Short mmCIF file of C-alpha atoms in Angstrom, two decimals:
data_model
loop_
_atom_site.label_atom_id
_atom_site.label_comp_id
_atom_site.label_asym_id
_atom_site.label_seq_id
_atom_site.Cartn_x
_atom_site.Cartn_y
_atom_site.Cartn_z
CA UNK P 20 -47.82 11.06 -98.41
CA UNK P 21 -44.18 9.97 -98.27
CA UNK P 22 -41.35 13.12 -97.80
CA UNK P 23 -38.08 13.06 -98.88
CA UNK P 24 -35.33 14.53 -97.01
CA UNK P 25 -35.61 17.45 -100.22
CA UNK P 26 -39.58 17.69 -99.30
CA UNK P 27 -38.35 18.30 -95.79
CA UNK P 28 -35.84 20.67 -96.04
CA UNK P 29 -38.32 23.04 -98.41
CA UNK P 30 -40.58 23.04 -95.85
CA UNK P 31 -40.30 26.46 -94.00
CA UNK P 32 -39.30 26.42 -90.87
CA UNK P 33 -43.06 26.96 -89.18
CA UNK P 34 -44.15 24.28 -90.87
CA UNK P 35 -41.21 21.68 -89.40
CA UNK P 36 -40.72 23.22 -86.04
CA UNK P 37 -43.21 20.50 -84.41
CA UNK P 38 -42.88 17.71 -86.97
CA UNK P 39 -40.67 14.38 -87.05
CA UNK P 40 -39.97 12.57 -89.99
CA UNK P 41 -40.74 9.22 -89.56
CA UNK P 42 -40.17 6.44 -92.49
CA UNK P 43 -41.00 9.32 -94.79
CA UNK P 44 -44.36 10.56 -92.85
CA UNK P 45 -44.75 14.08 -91.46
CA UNK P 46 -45.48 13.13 -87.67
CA UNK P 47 -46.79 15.93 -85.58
CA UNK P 48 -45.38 16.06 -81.98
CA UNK P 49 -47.40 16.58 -79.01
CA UNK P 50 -46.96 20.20 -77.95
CA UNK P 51 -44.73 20.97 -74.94
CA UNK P 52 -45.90 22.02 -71.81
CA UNK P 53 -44.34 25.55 -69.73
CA UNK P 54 -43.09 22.85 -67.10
CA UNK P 55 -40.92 20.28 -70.06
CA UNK P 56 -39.66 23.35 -71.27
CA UNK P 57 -38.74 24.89 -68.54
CA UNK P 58 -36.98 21.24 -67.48
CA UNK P 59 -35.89 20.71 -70.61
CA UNK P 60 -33.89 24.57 -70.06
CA UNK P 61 -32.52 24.02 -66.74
CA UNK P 62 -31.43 20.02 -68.32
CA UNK P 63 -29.20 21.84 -71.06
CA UNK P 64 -27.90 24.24 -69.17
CA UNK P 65 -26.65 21.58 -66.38
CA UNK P 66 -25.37 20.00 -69.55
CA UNK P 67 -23.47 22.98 -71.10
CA UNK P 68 -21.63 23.50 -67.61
CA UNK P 69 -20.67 20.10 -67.21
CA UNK P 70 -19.55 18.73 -71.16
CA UNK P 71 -16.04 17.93 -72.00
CA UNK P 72 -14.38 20.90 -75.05
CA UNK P 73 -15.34 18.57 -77.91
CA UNK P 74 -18.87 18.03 -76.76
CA UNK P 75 -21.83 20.77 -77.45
CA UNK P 76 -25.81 20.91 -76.10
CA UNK P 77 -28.82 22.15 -78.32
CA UNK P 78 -32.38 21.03 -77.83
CA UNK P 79 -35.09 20.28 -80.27
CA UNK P 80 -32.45 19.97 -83.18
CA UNK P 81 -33.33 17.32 -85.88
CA UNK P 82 -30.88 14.01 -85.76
CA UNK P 83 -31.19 12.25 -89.08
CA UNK P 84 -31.52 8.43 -88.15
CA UNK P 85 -31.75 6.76 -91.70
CA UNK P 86 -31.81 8.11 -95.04
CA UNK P 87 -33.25 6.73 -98.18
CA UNK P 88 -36.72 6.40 -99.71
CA UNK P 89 -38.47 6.11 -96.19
CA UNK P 90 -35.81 8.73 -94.08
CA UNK P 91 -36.44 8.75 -90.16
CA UNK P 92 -35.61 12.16 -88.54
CA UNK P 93 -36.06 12.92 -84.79
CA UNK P 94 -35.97 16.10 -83.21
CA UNK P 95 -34.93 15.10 -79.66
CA UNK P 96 -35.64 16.97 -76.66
CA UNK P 97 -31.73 17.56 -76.13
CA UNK P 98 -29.01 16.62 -78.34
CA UNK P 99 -25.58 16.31 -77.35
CA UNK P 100 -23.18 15.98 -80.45
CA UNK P 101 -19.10 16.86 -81.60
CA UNK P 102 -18.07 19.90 -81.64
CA UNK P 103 -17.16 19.17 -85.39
CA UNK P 104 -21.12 18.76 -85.78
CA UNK P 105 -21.95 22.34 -85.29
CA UNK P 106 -21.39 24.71 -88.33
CA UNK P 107 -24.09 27.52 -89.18
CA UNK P 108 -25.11 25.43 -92.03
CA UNK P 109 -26.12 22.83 -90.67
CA UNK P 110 -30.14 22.24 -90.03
CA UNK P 111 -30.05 18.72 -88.42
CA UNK P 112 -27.12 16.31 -87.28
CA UNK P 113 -26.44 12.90 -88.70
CA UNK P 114 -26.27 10.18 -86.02
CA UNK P 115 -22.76 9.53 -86.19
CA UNK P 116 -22.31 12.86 -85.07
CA UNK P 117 -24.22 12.03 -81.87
CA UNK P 118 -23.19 11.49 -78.81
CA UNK P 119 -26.42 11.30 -76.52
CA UNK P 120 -30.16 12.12 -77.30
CA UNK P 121 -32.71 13.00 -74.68
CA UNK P 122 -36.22 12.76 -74.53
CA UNK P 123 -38.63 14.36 -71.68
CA UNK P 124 -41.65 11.99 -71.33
CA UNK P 125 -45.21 13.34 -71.34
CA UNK P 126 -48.05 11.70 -70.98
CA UNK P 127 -48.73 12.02 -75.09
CA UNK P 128 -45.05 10.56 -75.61
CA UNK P 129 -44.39 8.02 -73.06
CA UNK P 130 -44.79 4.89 -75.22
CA UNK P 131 -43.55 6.27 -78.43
CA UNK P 132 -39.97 7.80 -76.14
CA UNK P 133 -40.02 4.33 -74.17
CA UNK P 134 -40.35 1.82 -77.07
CA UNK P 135 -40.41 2.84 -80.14
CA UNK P 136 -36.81 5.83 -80.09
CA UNK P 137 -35.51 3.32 -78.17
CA UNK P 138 -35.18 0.71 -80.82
CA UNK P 139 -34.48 3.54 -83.63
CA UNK P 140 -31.50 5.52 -81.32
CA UNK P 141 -29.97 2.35 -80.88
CA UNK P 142 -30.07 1.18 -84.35
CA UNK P 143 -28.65 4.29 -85.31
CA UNK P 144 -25.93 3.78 -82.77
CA UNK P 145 -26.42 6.56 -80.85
CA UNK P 146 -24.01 5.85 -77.61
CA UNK P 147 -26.15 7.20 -75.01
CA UNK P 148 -30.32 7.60 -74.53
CA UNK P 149 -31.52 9.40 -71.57
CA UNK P 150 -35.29 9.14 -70.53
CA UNK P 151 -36.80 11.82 -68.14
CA UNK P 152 -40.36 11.49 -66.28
CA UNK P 153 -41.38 14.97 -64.68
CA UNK P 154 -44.29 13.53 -62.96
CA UNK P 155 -43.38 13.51 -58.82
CA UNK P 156 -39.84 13.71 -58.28
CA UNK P 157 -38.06 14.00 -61.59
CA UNK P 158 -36.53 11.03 -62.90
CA UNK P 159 -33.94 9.73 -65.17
CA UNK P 160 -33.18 6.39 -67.07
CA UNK P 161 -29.67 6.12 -68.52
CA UNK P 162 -29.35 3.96 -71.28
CA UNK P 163 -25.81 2.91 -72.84
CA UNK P 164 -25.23 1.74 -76.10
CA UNK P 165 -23.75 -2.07 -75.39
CA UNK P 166 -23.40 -4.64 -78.51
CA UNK P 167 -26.26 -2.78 -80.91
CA UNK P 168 -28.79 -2.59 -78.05
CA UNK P 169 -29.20 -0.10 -74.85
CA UNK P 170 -28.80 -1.06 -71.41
CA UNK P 171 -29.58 0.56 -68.31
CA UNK P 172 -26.21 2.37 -67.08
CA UNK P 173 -28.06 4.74 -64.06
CA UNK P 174 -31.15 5.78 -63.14
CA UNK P 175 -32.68 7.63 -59.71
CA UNK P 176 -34.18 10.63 -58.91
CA UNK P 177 -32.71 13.61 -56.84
CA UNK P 178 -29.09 14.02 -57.79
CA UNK P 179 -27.70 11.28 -60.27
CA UNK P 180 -23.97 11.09 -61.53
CA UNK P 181 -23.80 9.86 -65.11
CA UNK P 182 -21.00 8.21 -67.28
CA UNK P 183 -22.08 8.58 -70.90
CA UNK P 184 -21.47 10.64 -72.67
CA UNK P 185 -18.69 11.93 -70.28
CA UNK P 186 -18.65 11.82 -65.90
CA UNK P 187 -21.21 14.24 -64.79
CA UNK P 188 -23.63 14.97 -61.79
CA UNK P 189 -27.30 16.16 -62.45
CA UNK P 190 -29.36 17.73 -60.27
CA UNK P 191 -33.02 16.27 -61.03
CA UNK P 192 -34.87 18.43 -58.69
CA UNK P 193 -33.26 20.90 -60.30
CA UNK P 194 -35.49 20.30 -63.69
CA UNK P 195 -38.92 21.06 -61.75
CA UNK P 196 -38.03 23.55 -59.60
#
């Protein structure tokens, strides 16, 4: 059954909470674990310290990726967007507004935050994708938006300084303490 954006939106909020739209399909997400969202609290706060005046944090917002008769809305992890983005009207973000999407990987999500967002962030020109693997030592892939297409910009475990969206230091460890 294909949802609109309108379908979406009259949906109560229960009912959307743990559902992408993808090409017009309700698309359950795998349900999050006390450890990613405990990670996925200390990431955003690191965040919120760190971001430049015209940059703000959320997590699990939706980002709308393509409209039209087949829409495609994520509902990243964390999503770091303008300041100009956030108004108490607003239920989801367009991707211009977007400065840098992150996914935490579980085992249920790993192909689907390693492939497939990868190739729909980028197209939406989203500057900056971070991946995050909580199994052993945390880890993070940086990906930069370069000529339509991401490309590594840092990755490590322990404590990793970051470019994009703006200089930064992360404390990995920090995530599954």
């Amino acid at each position: 059954m294909i949802t609109t954006l309108a379908g979406y939106d009259a949906m109560s909020e229960d009912d959307c909470r743990r559902h992408e739209l993808v090409d017009g399909e309700l698309v359950e997400m795998p349900p999050r674990t006390p450890r990613h969202q405990r990670a996925l609290m200390m990431l955003t706060n690191q965040l919120d310290e760190q971001l430049p005046a015209g940059l703000r944090v959320v997590h699990s917002f939706d980002v709308l990726l393509k409209d039209g008769s087949w829409p495609l809305m994520r509902k990243p992890d964390v999503v770091v967007a303008s300041i100009r983005a956030f108004r108490d009207e607003v239920t989801r973000f367009d991707a211009a507004d977007v400065a840098l999407v992150v996914e935490i990987m579980s085992e249920e999500s790993e192909d689907v935050d390693l492939r497939i967002k990868l190739r729909e962030y980028a197209a939406a020109g989203i500057p900056n994708y971070w991946i995050i693997a909580l199994d052993g030592p945390a880890a993070m892939a940086a990906y930069s938006l370069a000529d339509g297409w991401y490309e590594l910009a840092e990755g490590g475990t322990g404590t990793l300084d970051v470019v994009g969206p703006s200089p930064m230091t992360l404390n990995l460890d920090e995530l599954i303490r």
